[in-house]
Short mmCIF file of C-alpha atoms in Angstrom, two decimals:
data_model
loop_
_atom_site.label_atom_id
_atom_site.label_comp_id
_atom_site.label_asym_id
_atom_site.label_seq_id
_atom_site.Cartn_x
_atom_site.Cartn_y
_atom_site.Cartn_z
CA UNK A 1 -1.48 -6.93 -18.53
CA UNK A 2 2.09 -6.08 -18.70
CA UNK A 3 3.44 -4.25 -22.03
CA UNK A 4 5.77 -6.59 -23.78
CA UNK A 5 9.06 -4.83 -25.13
CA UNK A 6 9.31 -4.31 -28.76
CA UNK A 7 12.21 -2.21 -28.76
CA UNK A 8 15.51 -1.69 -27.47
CA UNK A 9 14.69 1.42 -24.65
CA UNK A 10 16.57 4.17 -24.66
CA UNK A 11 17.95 6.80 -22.08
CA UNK A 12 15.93 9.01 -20.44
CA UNK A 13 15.99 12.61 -21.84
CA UNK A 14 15.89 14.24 -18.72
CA UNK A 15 18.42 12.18 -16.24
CA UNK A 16 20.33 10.53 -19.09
CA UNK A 17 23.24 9.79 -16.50
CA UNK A 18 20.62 7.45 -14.52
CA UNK A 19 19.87 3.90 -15.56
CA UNK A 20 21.53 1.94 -18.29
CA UNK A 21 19.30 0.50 -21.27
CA UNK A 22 21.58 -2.46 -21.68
CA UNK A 23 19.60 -4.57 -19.56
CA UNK A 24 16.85 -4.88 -17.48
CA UNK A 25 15.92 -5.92 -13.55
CA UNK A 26 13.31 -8.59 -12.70
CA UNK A 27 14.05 -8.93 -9.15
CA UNK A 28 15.54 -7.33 -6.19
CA UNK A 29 16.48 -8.81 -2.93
CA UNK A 30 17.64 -5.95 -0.55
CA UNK A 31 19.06 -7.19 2.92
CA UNK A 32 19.53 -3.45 5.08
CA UNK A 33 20.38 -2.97 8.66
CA UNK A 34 20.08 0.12 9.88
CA UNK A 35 20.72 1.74 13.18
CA UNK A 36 18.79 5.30 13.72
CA UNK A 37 21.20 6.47 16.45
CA UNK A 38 24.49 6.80 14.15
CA UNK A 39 22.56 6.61 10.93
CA UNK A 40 24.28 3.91 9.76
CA UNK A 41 23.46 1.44 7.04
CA UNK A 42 24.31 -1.87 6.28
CA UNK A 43 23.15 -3.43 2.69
CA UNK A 44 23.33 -6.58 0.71
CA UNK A 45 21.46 -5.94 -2.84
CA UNK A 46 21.01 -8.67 -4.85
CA UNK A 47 19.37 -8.74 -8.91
CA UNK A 48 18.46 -10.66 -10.80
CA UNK A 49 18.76 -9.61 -14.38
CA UNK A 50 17.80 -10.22 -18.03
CA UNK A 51 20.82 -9.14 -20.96
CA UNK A 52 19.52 -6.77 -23.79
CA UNK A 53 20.40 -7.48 -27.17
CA UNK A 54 23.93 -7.26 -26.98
CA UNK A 55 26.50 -8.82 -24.68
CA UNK A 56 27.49 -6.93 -21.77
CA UNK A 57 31.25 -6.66 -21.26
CA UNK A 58 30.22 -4.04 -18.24
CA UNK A 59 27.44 -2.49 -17.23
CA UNK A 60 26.56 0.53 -14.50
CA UNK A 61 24.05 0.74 -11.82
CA UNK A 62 23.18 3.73 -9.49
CA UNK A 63 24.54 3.67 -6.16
CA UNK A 64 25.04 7.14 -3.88
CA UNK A 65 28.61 7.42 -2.35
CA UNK A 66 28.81 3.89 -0.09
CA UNK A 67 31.83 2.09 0.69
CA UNK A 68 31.28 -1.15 -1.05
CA UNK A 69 32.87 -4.52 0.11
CA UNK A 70 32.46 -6.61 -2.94
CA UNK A 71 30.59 -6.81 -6.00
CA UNK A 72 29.98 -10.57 -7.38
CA UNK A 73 28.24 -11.26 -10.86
CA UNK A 74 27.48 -15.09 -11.04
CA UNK A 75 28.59 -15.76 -7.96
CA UNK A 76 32.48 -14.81 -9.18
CA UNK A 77 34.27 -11.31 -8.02
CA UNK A 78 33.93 -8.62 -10.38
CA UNK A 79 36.26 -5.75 -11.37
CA UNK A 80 34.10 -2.34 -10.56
CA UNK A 81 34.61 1.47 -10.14
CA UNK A 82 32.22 3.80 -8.30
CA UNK A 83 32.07 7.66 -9.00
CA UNK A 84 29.92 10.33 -9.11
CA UNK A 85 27.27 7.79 -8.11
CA UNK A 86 28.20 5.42 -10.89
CA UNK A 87 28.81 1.74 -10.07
CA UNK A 88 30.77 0.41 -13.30
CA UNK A 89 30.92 -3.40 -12.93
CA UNK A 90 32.95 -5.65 -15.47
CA UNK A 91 31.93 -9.11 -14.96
CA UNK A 92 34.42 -11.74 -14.82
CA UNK A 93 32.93 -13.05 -18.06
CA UNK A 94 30.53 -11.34 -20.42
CA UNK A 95 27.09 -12.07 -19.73
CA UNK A 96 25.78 -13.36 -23.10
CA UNK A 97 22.86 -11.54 -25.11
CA UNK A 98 19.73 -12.34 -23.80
CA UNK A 99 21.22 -14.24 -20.92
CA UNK A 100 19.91 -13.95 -17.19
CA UNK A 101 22.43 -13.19 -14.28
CA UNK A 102 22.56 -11.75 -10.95
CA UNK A 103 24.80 -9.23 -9.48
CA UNK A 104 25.46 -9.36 -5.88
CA UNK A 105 26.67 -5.45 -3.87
CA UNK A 106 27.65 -5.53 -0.16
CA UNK A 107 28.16 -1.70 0.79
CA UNK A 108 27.89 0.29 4.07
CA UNK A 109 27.75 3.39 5.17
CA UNK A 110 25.59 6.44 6.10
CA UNK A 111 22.83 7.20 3.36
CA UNK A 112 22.26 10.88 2.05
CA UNK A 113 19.23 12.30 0.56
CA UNK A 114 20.55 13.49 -3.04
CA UNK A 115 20.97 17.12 -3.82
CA UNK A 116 18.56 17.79 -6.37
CA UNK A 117 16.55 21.60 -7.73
CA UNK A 118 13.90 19.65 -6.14
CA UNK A 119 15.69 19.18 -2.72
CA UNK A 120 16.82 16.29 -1.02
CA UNK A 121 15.60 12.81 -2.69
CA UNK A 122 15.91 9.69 -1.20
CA UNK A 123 16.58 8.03 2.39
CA UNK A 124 16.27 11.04 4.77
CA UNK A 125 17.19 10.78 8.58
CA UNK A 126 14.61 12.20 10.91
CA UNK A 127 14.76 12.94 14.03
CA UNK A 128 13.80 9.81 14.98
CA UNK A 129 13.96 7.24 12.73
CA UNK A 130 14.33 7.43 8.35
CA UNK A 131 11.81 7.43 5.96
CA UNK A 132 12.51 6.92 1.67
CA UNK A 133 11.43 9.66 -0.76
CA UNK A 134 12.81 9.05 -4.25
CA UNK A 135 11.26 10.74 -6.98
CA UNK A 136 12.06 10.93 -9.26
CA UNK A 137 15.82 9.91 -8.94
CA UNK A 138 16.03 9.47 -4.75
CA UNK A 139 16.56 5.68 -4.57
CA UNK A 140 20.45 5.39 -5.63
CA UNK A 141 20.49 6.79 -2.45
CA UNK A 142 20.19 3.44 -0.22
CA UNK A 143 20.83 0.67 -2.91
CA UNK A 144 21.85 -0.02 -6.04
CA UNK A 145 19.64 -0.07 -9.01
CA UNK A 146 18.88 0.28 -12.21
CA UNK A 147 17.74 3.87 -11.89
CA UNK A 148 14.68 4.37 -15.23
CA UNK A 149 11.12 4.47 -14.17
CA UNK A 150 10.31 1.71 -16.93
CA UNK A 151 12.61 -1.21 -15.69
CA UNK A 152 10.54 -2.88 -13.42
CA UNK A 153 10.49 -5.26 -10.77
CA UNK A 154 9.73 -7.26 -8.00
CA UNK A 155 11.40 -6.85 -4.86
CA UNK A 156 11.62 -8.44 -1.40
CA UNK A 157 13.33 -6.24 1.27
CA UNK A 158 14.50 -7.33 4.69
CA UNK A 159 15.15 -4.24 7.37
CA UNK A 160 16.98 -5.10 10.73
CA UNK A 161 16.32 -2.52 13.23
CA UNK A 162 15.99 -2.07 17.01
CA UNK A 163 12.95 -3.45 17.99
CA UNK A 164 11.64 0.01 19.44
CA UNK A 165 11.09 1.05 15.72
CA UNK A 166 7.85 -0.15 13.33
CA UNK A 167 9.64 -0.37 10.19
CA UNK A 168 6.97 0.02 6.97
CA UNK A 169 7.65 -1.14 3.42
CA UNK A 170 6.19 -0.81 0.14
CA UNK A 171 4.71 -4.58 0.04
CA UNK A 172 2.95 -7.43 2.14
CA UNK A 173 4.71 -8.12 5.38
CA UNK A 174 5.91 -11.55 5.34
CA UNK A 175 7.68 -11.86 8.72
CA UNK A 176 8.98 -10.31 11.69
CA UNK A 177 11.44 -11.71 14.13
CA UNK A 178 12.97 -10.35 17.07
CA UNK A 179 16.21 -11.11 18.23
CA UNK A 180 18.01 -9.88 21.82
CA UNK A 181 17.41 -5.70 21.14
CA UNK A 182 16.75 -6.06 16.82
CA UNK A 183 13.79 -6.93 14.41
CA UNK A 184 13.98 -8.18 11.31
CA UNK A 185 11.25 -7.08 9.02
CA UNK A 186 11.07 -8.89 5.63
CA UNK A 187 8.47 -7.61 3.19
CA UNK A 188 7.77 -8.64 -0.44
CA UNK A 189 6.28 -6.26 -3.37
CA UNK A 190 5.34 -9.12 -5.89
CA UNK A 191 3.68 -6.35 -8.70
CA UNK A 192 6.60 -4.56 -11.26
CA UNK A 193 7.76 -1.86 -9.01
CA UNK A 194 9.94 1.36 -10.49
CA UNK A 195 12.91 1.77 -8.39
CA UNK A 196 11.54 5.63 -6.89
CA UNK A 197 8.79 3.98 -5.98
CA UNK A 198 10.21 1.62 -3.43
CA UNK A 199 9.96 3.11 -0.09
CA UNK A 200 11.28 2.33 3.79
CA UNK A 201 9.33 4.00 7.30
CA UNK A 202 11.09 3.58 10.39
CA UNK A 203 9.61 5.02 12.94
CA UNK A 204 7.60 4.51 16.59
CA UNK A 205 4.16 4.29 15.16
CA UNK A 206 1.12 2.61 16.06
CA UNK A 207 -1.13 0.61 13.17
CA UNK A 208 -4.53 1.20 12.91
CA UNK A 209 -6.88 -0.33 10.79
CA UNK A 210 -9.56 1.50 8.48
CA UNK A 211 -12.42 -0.86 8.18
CA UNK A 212 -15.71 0.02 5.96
CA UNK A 213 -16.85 -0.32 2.95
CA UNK A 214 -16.43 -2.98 -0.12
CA UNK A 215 -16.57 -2.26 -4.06
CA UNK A 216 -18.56 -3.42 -6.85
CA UNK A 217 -15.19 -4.83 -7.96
CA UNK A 218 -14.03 -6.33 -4.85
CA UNK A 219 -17.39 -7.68 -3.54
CA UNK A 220 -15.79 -10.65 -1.32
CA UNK A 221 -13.83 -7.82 0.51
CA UNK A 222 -12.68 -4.70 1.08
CA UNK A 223 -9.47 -4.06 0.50
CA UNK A 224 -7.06 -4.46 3.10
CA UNK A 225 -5.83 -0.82 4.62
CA UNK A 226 -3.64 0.18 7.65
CA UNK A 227 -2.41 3.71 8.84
CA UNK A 228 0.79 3.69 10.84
CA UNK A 229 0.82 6.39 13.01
CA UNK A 230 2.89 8.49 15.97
CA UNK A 231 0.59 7.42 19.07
CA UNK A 232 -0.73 11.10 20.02
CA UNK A 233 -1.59 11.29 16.37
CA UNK A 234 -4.19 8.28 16.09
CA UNK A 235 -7.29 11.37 16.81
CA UNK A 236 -6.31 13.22 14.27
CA UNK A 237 -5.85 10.14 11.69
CA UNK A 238 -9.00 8.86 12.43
CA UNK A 239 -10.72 11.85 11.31
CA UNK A 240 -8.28 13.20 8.49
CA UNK A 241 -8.41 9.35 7.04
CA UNK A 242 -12.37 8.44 7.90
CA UNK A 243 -13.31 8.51 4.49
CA UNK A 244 -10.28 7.10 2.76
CA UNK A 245 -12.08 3.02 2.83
CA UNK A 246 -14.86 5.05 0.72
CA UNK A 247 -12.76 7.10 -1.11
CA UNK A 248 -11.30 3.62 -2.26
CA UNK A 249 -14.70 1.76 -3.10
CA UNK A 250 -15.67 5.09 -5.26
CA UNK A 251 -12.26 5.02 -7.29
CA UNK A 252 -12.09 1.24 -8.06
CA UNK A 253 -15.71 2.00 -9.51
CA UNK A 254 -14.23 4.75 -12.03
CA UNK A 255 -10.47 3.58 -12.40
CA UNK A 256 -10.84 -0.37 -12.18
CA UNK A 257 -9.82 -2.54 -9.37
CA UNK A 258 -7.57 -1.61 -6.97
CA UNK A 259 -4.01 -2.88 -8.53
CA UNK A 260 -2.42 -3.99 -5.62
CA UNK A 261 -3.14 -6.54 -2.76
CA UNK A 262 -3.26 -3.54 -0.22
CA UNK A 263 -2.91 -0.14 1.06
CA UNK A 264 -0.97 1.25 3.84
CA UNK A 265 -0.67 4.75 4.97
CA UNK A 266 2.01 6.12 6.81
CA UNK A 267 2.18 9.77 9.06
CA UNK A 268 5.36 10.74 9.90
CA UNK A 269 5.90 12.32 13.12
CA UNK A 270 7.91 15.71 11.27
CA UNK A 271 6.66 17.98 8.94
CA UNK A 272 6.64 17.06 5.38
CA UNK A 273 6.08 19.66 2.40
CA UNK A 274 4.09 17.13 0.34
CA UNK A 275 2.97 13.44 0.82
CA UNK A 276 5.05 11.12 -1.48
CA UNK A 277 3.70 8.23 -2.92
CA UNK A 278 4.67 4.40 -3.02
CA UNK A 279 3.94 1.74 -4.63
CA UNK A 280 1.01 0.71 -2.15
CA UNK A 281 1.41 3.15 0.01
CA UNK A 282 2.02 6.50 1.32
CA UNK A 283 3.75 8.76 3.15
CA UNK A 284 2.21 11.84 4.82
CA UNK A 285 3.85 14.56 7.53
CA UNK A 286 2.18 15.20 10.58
CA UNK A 287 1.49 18.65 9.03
CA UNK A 288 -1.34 17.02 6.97
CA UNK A 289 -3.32 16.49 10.22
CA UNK A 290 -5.57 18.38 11.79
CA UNK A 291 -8.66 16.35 12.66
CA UNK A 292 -10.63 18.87 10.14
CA UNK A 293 -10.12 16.52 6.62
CA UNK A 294 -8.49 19.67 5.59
CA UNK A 295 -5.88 17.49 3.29
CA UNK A 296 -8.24 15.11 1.95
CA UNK A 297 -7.60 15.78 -1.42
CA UNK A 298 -4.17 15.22 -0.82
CA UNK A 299 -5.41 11.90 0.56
CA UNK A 300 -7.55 11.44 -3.03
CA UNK A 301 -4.39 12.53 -4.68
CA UNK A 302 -1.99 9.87 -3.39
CA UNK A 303 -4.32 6.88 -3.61
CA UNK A 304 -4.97 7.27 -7.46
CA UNK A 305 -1.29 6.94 -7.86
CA UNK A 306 -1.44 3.56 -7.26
CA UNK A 307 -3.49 3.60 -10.25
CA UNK A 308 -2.00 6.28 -12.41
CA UNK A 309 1.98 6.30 -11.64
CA UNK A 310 2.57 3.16 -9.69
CA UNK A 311 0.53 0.24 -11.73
CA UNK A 312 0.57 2.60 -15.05
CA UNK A 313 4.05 3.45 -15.27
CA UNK A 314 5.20 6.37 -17.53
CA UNK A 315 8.08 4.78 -19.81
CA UNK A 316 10.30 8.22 -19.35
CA UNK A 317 10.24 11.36 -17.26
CA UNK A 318 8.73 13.64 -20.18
CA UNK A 319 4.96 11.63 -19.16
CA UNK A 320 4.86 12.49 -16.05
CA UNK A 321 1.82 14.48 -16.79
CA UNK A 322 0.37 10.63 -16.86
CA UNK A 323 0.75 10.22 -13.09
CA UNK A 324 0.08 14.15 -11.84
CA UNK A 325 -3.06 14.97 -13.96
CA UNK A 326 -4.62 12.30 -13.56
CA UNK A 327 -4.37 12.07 -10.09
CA UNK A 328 -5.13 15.88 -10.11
CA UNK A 329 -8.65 14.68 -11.54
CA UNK A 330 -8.86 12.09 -8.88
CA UNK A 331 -9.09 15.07 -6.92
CA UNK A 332 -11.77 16.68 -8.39
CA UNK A 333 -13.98 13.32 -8.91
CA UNK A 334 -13.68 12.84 -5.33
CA UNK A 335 -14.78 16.16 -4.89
CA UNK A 336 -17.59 15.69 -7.08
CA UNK A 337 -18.66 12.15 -5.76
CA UNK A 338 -18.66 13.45 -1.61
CA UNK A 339 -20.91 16.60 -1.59
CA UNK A 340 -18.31 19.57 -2.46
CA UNK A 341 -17.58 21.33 -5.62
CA UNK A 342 -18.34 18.94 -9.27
CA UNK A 343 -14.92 18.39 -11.74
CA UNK A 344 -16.43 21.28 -14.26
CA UNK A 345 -15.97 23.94 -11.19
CA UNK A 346 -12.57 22.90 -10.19
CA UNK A 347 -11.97 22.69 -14.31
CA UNK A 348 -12.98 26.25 -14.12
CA UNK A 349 -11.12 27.65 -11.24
CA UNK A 350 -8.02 25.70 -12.48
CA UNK A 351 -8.23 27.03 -15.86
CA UNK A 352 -8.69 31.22 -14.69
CA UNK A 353 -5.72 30.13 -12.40
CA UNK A 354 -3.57 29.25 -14.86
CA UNK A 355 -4.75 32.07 -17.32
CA UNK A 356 -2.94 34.41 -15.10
CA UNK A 357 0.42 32.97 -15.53
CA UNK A 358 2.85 32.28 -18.31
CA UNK A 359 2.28 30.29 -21.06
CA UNK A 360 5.83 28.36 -21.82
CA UNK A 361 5.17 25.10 -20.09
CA UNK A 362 4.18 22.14 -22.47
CA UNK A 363 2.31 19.09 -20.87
CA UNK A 364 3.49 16.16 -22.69
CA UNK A 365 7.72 17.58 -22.77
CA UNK A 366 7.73 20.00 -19.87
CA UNK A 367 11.58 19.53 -19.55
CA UNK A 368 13.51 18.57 -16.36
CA UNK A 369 13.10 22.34 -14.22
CA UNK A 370 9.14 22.31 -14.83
CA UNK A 371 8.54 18.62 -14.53
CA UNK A 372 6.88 19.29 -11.50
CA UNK A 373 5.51 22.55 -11.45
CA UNK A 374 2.01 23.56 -10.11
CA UNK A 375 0.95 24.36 -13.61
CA UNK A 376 1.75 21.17 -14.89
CA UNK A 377 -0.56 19.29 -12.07
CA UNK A 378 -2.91 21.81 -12.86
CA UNK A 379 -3.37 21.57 -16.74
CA UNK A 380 -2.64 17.94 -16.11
CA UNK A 381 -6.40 17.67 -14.71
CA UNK A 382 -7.44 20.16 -17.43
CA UNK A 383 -6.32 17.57 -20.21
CA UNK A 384 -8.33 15.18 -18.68
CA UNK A 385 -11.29 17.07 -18.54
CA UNK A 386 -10.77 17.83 -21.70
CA UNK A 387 -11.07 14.34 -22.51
CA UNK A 388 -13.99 13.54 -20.73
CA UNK A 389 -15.83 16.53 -22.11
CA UNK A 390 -14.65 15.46 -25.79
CA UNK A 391 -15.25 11.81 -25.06
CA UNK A 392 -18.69 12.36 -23.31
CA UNK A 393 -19.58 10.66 -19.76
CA UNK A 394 -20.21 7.08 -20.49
CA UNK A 395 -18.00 6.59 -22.92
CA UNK A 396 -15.06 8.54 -21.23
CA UNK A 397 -15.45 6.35 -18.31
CA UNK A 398 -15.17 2.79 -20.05
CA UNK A 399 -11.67 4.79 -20.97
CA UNK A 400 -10.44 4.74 -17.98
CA UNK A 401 -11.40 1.34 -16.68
CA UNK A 402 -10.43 0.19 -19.74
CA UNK A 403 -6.73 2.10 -19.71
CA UNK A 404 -6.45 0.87 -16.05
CA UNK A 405 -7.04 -2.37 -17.18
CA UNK A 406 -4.95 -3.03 -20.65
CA UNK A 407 -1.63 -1.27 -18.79
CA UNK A 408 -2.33 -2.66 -15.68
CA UNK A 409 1.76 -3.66 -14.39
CA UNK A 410 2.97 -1.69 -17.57
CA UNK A 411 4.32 1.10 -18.83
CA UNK A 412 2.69 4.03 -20.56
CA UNK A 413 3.28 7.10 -23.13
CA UNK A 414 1.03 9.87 -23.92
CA UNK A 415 1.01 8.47 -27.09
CA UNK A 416 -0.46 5.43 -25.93
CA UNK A 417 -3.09 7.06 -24.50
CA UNK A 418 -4.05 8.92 -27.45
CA UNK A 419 -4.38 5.90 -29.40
CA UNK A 420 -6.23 4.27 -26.41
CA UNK A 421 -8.61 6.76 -25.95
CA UNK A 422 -9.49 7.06 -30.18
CA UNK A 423 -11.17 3.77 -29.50
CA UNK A 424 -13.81 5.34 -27.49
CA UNK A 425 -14.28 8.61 -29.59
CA UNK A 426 -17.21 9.42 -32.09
CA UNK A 427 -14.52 11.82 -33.57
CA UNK A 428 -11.09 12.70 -34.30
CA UNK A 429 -9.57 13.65 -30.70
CA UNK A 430 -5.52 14.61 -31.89
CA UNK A 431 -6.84 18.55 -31.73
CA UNK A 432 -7.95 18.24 -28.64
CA UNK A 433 -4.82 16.25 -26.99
CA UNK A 434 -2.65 18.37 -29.50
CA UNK A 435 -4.17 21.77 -27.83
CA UNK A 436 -3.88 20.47 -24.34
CA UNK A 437 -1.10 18.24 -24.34
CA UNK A 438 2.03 19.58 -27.04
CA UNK A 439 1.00 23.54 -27.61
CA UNK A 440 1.85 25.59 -24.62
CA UNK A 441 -0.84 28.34 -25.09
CA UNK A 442 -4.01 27.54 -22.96
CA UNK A 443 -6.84 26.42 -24.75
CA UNK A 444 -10.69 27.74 -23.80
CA UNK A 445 -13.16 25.35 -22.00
CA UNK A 446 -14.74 23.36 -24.19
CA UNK A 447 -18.49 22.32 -23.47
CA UNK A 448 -19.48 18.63 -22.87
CA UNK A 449 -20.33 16.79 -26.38
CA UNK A 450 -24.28 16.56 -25.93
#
């Protein structure tokens, strides 16, 4: 169920420039039309929003460096001023506490990946085509939103393109039409989506289908997945993807049902240095083929974020041990569940990894240059095994179904998991999350609770 709001939010300690607490988004409606060759971009944005406690007078949203054409806010022109990615909009007349309203942006121009330490985030060109990376702050970079990983929404996105390109979108396609040389692609993403985890393919792929297998929690049917992939690529997918419809089955057995109405894959036809996840989807380079399954736990990886990152949402950018660690474990379960090496040996080899390297990173506060350091994926999947070893096997797995299930749409803290997971311990388990999760020494193995 979704987390109801108890308390004004407040900025996020890491990126406090992004976002503004003042209100929050229930809905966007993105109109884009893009054109590969000049890598231009067209945009109407329109959200629909909810007043916090106070009135707003003005309010900001994030938008990269696009010449805008108007900004309306209940369907009157408002005053606005755009810098350093900053869109400053004074209504016309205050929006009232607690009151909803929309807010209307018609910009153009040629969309940017942001400069980040982490790279470029957000709509990248390719070499043919675009595709959207935005964590964690990449999507003021083709609209404008309220940029905090805990204002959630839904969203329904149109894309015009020429009708040479397969355009993919985070959400159920709910049309395509095809005028002289364009096609209009209009997808909706009902579920609470954070804004980095929208995401836009264009590209000349193929769709295939992965068919097989059906869960104990979906027995009517499977659920639905599609790869879209570069033509001399479909070989490769086939084999590098074959177990992906199982992979699914065995993780809506351990994390719950699958949160979303269905999965699509996507292989770009560059070279990516990681696969980036969506909500309901995910991105991969053509670098993560080989027809060998040599990436397959990066294929594990990415589908338990839609679990653990995408329908569990961390509430600010200190949790994002919440999404990496336990999709770290996903890893190793998979592992365990196909044939190769069990969670307790990856544990193991993790743990002697880590050993060998500095001890300054905490898990639950890493701060913004570590946030997404190796060690932090690493002792990430640690802190769960920790758990499971304190918790013991049965119970640690009604833990998970059961935090799947009571956040499912929300928004999560590491404190919330601590107090969800006490329910299923036969003992105190703050020294073990304390030792794992806020000390930045490395703690020894502990052995399984008999």
């Amino acid at each position: 169920m979704t987390q109801k709001r108890t308390a004004a939010p407040e900025a996020d300690p890491y990126f406090p420039a992004h976002g503004d607490t003042r209100y929050r988004v229930h809905r966007y409606e993105l109109a884009l039309d893009y054109r590969p060759a000049s890598n231009r971009l067209r945009g109407t944005a329109r959200l629909s929003a909810v007043a916090g406690g106070a009135a707003l007078r003005e309010f900001a949203l994030d938008l990269a460096g696009f010449r805008l054409q108007r900004v309306v806010v209940d369907g009157r022109a408002a005053h606005y001023t755009h810098r350093a990615g900053r869109l400053r909009v004074r209504p016309a007349k205050a929006v009232e506490a607690g009151a909803a309203f929309t807010v209307e942006v018609h910009y153009t121009g040629n969309p940017q990946p942001l400069t980040s330490q982490w790279g470029g985030l957000g709509w990248e060109e390719l070499t043919d085509g675009a595709l959207v990376a935005s964590q964690p702050i990449g999507a003021p970079s083709w609209y404008p939103c309220n940029d905090r990983p805990a204002d959630k929404a839904s969203y329904q996105i149109s894309v015009t393109a020429p009708s040479v390109y397969t355009v993919v979108v985070s959400g159920r396609l709910l049309s395509r039409t095809t005028r002289a040389s364009s096609t209009t692609w209009v997808y909706e993403q009902a579920a609470p989506t954070s804004t980095y985890l929208v995401s836009v393919s264009i590209g000349r792929y193929e769709p295939v289908q992965l068919v097989g297998g059906s869960s104990v929690f979906a027995p009517r049917r499977p659920v639905p997945q599609t790869g879209y992939v570069p033509a001399a690529l479909r070989r490769e997918f086939a084999v590098d993807f074959g177990r992906q419809t199982r992979m699914m089955d065995f993780f809506e057995d351990v994390f719950g049902p699958y949160p979303f109405d269905e999965y699509t894959v996507v292989v770009a036809d560059e070279e990516l240095d990681v696969p980036v996840e969506a909500q309901g989807l995910a991105t991969f380079g053509s670098n993560h083929l080989g027809g060998q399954r040599r990436s397959e736990r990066l294929v594990a990886h990415e589908l338990a974020h839609q679990w653990f990152g995408n329908s569990l949402s961390i509430g600010d950018w200190r949790h994002i041990w919440l999404n990496e660690g336990f999709a770290k474990y996903a890893e190793w379960l998979w592992s365990e569940h196909s044939g190769g090496p069990s969670a307790a040996t990856h544990a193991a080899n993790a743990h002697a990894y880590l050993a060998r390297l500095r001890q300054d990173l905490t898990l639950g506060d890493p701060g913004r240059r570590l946030m997404f350091d190796d060690r932090l994926y690493q002792r990430g999947g640690l802190a769960v095994h920790a758990l499971r070893q304190a918790l013991g096997e049965g119970a640690f797995f009604r833990m998970l179904r059961g935090w799947t299930a009571v956040h499912r749409h929300g928004v999560v803290t590491t404190a919330r998991l601590a107090a969800h997971a006490a329910q299923y311990a036969s003992r105190p388990l703050a020294p073990v999350l304390d030792a794992w999760v806020h000390q930045p020494a490395l703690p020894p193995l502990a052995e399984p609770d008999a």
